Tab-separated table of C-alpha atoms in Angstrom:
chain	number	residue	atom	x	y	z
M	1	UNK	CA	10.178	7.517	27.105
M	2	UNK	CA	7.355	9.198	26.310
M	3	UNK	CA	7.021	13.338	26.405
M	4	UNK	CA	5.043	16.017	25.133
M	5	UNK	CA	5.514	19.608	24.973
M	6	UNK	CA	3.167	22.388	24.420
M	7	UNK	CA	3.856	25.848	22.628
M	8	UNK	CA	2.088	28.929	22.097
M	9	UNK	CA	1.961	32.636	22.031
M	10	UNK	CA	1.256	33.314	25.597
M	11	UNK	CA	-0.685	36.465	25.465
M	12	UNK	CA	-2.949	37.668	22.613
M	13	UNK	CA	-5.711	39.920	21.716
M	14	UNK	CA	-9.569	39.238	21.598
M	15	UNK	CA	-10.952	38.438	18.120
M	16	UNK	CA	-7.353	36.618	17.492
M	17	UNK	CA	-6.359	33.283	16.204
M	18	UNK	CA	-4.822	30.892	19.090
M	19	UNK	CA	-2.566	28.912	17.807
M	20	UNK	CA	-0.537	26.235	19.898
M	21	UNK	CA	1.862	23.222	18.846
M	22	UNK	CA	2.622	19.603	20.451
M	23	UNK	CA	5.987	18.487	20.139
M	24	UNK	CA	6.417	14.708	21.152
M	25	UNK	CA	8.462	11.765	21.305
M	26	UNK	CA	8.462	8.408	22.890
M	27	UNK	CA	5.247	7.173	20.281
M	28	UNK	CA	4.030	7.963	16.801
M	29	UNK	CA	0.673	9.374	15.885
M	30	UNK	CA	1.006	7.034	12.661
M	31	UNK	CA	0.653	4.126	14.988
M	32	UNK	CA	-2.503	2.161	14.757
M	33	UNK	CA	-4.721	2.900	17.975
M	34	UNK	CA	-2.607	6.109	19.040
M	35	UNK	CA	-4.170	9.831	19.771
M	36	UNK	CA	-3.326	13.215	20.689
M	37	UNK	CA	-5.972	15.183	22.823
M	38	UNK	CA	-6.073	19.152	23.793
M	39	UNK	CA	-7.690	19.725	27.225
M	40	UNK	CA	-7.736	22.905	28.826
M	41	UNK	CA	-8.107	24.406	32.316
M	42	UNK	CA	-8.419	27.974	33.838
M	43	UNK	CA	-6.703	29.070	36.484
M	44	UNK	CA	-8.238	27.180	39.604
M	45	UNK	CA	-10.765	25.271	37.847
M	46	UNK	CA	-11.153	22.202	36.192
M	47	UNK	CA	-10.680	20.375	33.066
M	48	UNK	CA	-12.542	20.253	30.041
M	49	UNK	CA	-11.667	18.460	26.856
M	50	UNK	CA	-11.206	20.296	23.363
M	51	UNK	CA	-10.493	18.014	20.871
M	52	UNK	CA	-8.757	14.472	19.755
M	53	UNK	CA	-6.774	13.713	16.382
M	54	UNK	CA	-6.121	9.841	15.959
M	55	UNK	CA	-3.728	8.467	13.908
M	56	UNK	CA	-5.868	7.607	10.655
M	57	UNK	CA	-6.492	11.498	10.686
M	58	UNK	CA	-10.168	11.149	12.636
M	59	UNK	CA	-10.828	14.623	14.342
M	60	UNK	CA	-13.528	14.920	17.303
M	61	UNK	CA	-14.356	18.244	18.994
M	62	UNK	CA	-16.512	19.805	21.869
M	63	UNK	CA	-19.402	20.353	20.268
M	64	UNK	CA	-19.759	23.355	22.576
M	65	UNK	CA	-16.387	25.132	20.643
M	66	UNK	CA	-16.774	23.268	17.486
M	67	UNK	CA	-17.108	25.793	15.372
M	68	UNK	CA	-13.890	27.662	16.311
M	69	UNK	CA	-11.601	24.534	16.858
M	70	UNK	CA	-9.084	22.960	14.188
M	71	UNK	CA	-7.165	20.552	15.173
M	72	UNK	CA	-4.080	18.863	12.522
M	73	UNK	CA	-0.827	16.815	12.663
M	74	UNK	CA	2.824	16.653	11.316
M	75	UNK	CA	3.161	12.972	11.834
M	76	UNK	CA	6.828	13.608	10.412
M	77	UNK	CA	7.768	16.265	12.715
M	78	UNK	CA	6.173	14.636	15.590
M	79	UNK	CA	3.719	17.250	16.110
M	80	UNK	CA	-0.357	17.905	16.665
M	81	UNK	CA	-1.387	21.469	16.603
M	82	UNK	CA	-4.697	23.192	17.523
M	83	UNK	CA	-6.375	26.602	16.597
M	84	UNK	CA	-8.914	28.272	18.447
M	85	UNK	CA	-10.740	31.278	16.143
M	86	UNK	CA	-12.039	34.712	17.577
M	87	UNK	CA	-10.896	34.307	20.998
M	88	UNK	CA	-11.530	35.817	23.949
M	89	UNK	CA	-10.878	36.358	27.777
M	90	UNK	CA	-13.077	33.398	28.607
M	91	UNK	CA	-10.079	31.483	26.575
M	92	UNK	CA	-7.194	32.309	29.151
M	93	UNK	CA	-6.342	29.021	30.674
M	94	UNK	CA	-2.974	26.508	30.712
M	95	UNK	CA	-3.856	24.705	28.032
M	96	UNK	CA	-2.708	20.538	27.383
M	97	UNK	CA	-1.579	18.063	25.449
M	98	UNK	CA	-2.277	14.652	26.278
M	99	UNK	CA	-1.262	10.914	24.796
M	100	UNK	CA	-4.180	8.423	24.000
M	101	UNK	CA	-3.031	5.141	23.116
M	102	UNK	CA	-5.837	2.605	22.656
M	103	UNK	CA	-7.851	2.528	25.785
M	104	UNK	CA	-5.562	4.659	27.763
M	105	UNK	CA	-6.977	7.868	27.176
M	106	UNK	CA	-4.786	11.085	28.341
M	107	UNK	CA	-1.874	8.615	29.894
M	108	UNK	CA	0.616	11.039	29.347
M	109	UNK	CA	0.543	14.835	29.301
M	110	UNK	CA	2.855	17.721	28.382
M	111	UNK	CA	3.640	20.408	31.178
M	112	UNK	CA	0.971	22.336	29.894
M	113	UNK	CA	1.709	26.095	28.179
M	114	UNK	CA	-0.470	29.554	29.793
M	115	UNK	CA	-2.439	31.347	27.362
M	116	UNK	CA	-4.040	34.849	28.127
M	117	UNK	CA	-6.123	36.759	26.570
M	118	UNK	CA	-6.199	40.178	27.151
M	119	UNK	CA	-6.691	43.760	25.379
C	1	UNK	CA	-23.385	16.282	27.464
C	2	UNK	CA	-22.770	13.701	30.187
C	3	UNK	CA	-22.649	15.149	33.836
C	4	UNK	CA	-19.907	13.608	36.393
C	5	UNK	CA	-20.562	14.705	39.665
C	6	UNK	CA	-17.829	13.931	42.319
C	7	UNK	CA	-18.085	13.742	46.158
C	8	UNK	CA	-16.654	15.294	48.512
C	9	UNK	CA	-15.354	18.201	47.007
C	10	UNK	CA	-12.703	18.545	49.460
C	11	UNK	CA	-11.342	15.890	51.182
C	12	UNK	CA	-8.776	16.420	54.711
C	13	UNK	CA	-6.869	13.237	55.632
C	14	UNK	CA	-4.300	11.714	57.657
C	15	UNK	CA	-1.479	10.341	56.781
C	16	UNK	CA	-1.735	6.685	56.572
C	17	UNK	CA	-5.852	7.085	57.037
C	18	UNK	CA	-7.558	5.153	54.103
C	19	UNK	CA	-9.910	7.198	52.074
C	20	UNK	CA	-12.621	7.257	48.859
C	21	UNK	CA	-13.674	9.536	46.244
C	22	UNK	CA	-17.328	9.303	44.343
C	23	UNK	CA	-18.089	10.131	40.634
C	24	UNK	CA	-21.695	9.126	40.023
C	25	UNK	CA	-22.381	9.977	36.058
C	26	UNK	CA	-25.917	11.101	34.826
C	27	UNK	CA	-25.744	8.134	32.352
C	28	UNK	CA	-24.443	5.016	32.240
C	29	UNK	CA	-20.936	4.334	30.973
C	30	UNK	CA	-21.142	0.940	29.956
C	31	UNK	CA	-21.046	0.875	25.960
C	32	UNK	CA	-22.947	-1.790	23.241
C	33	UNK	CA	-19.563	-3.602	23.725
C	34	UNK	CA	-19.275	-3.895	26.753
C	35	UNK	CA	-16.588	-1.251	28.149
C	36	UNK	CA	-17.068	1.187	30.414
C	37	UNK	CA	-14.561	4.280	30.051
C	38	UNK	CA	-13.897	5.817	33.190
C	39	UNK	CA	-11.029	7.552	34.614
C	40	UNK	CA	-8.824	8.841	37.115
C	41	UNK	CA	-6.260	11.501	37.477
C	42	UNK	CA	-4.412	12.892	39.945
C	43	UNK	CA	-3.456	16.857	39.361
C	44	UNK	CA	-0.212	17.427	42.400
C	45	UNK	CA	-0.094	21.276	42.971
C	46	UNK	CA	1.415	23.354	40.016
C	47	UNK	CA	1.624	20.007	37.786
C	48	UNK	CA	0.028	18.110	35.011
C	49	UNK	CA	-2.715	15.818	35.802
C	50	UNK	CA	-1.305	12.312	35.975
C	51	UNK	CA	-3.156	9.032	34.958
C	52	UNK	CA	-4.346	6.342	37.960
C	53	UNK	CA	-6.831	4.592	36.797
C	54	UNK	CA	-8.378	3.785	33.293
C	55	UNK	CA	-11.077	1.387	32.301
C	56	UNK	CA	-12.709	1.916	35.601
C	57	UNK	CA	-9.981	-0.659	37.444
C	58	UNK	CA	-7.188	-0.509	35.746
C	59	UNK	CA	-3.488	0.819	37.626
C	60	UNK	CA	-1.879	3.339	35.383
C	61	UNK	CA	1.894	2.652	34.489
C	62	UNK	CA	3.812	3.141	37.635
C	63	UNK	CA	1.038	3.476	39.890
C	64	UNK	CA	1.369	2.387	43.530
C	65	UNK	CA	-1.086	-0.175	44.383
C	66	UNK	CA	-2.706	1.303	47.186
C	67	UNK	CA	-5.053	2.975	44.421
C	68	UNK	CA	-7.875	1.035	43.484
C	69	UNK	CA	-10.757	1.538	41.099
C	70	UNK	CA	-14.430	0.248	41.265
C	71	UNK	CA	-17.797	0.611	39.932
C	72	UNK	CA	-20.521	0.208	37.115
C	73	UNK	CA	-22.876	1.788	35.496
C	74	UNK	CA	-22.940	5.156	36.850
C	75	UNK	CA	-21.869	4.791	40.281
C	76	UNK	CA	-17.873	4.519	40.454
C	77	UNK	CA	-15.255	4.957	43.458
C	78	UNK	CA	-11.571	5.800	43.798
C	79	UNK	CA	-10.099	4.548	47.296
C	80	UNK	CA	-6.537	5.207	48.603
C	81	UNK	CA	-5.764	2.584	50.923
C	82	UNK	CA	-3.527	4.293	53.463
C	83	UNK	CA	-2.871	8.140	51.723
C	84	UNK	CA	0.611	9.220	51.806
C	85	UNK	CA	1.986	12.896	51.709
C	86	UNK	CA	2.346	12.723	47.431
C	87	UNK	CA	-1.267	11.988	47.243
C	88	UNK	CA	-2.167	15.702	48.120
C	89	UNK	CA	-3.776	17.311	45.368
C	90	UNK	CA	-7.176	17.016	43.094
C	91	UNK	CA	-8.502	14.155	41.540
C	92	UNK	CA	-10.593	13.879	38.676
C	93	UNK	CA	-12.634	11.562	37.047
C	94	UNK	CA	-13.309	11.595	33.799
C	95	UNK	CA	-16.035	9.346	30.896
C	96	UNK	CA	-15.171	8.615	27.359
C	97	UNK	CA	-18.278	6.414	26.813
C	98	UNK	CA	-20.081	9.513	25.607
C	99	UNK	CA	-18.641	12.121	23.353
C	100	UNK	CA	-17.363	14.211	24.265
C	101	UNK	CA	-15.552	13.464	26.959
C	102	UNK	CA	-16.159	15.176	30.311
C	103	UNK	CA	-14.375	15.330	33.880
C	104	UNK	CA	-15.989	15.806	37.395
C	105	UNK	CA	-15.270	19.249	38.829
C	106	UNK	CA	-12.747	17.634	41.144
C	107	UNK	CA	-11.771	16.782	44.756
C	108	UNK	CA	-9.462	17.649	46.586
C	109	UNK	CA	-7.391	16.179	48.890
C	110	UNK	CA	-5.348	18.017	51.917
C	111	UNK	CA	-3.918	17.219	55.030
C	112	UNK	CA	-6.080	17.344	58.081
């Protein structure tokens, strides 16, 4: 079956590198048509999309953090990472991972890993 | 950036009453071929969002069937046909017609 796990370093500093890790099974991001997606939500609020890697290596961002976002693959290891540049309290959320296969966008997510920032 | 607005905000229920959810979009989601990406998720408390509905219509894997999707354009509906205690929680709507993708602000759904 399908599952996807998120990692990352919980609390950090403003002006720091986030850096958080997918770990999944069940599909591989070398498959035609497949994708791995970072979404993000603060505590009570709602969702909003970060960036997609697809598995011929296209990237797509929000424009709106585009110039901070990176987001890779280990299609090996099974995993899709993102980094987030010169972060800062308006950063802390639970932040996703999230299976697109094809049309399906987001049809499976990880459990989702907290991330605050915080001096 | 494309603007889903969703309605009501907050939605109280009975069990077994049937109920709807609105997500009108600022533009139209149907695409030069033809598609229209728009979707629903269902966020229980303290878990992931899950997927209901893609492609406006479409049951997710493992979906009951008392979810149903409908709409065009910019004017699209969930419905729960008779809401049972699981279906607590916030749904969201979400277009991937337009990058980048962007979800409604939510509604959610309690017991009355």
């Amino acid at each position: 079956q399908v599952t996807l796990k998120e990692s990352g370093p919980g609390i950090l500093q403003p002006s720091q590198t986030l850096s958080l890790t997918c770990t999944f099974s069940g599909f591989s991001l070398s498959t035609y048509g497949m994708g791995v997606g970072w979404i993000r939500q603060p505590s009570g609020k709602g969702l909003e999309w970060l960036a997609n890697i697809w598995w011929d290596d296209d990237k797509y961002y929000n424009p709106s953090l585009k110039n901070r976002l990176t987001i890779s693959k280990d299609t090996s290891n099974n995993q899709a990472f993102l980094k987030i540049t010169n972060v800062d309290t308006a950063d802390t959320a639970t932040y996703y991972c999230a299976r697109t296969e094809g049309t399906h966008y987001f049809d499976y997510w990880g459990q989702g890993v907290m991330v605050t920032v915080s001096s | 950036d494309v603007v889903l607005t969703q309605t009501p905000s907050t939605l109280s229920a009975t069990i077994g009453q049937s109920v709807s959810i609105s997500c009108r979009s600022s533009q139209s989601l149907l695409d030069s071929a033809g598609n229209t990406y728009l979707y629903w998720y269902l966020q229980r408390p303290g878990q992931s969002p899950q997927l209901l509905i893609y492609l406006v219509s479409n049951l997710g894997s493992g979906v009951p069937n008392r979810f149903s999707g409908s709409g065009s354009g910019t004017d699209f509906t969930l419905k729960i046909s008779g809401v049972e205690a699981e279906d607590l929680g916030v749904y969201y709507c979400m277009q991937a017609t337009h990058a980048p993708p962007t979800f409604g602000g939510g509604t959610k759904l309690e017991l009355k």
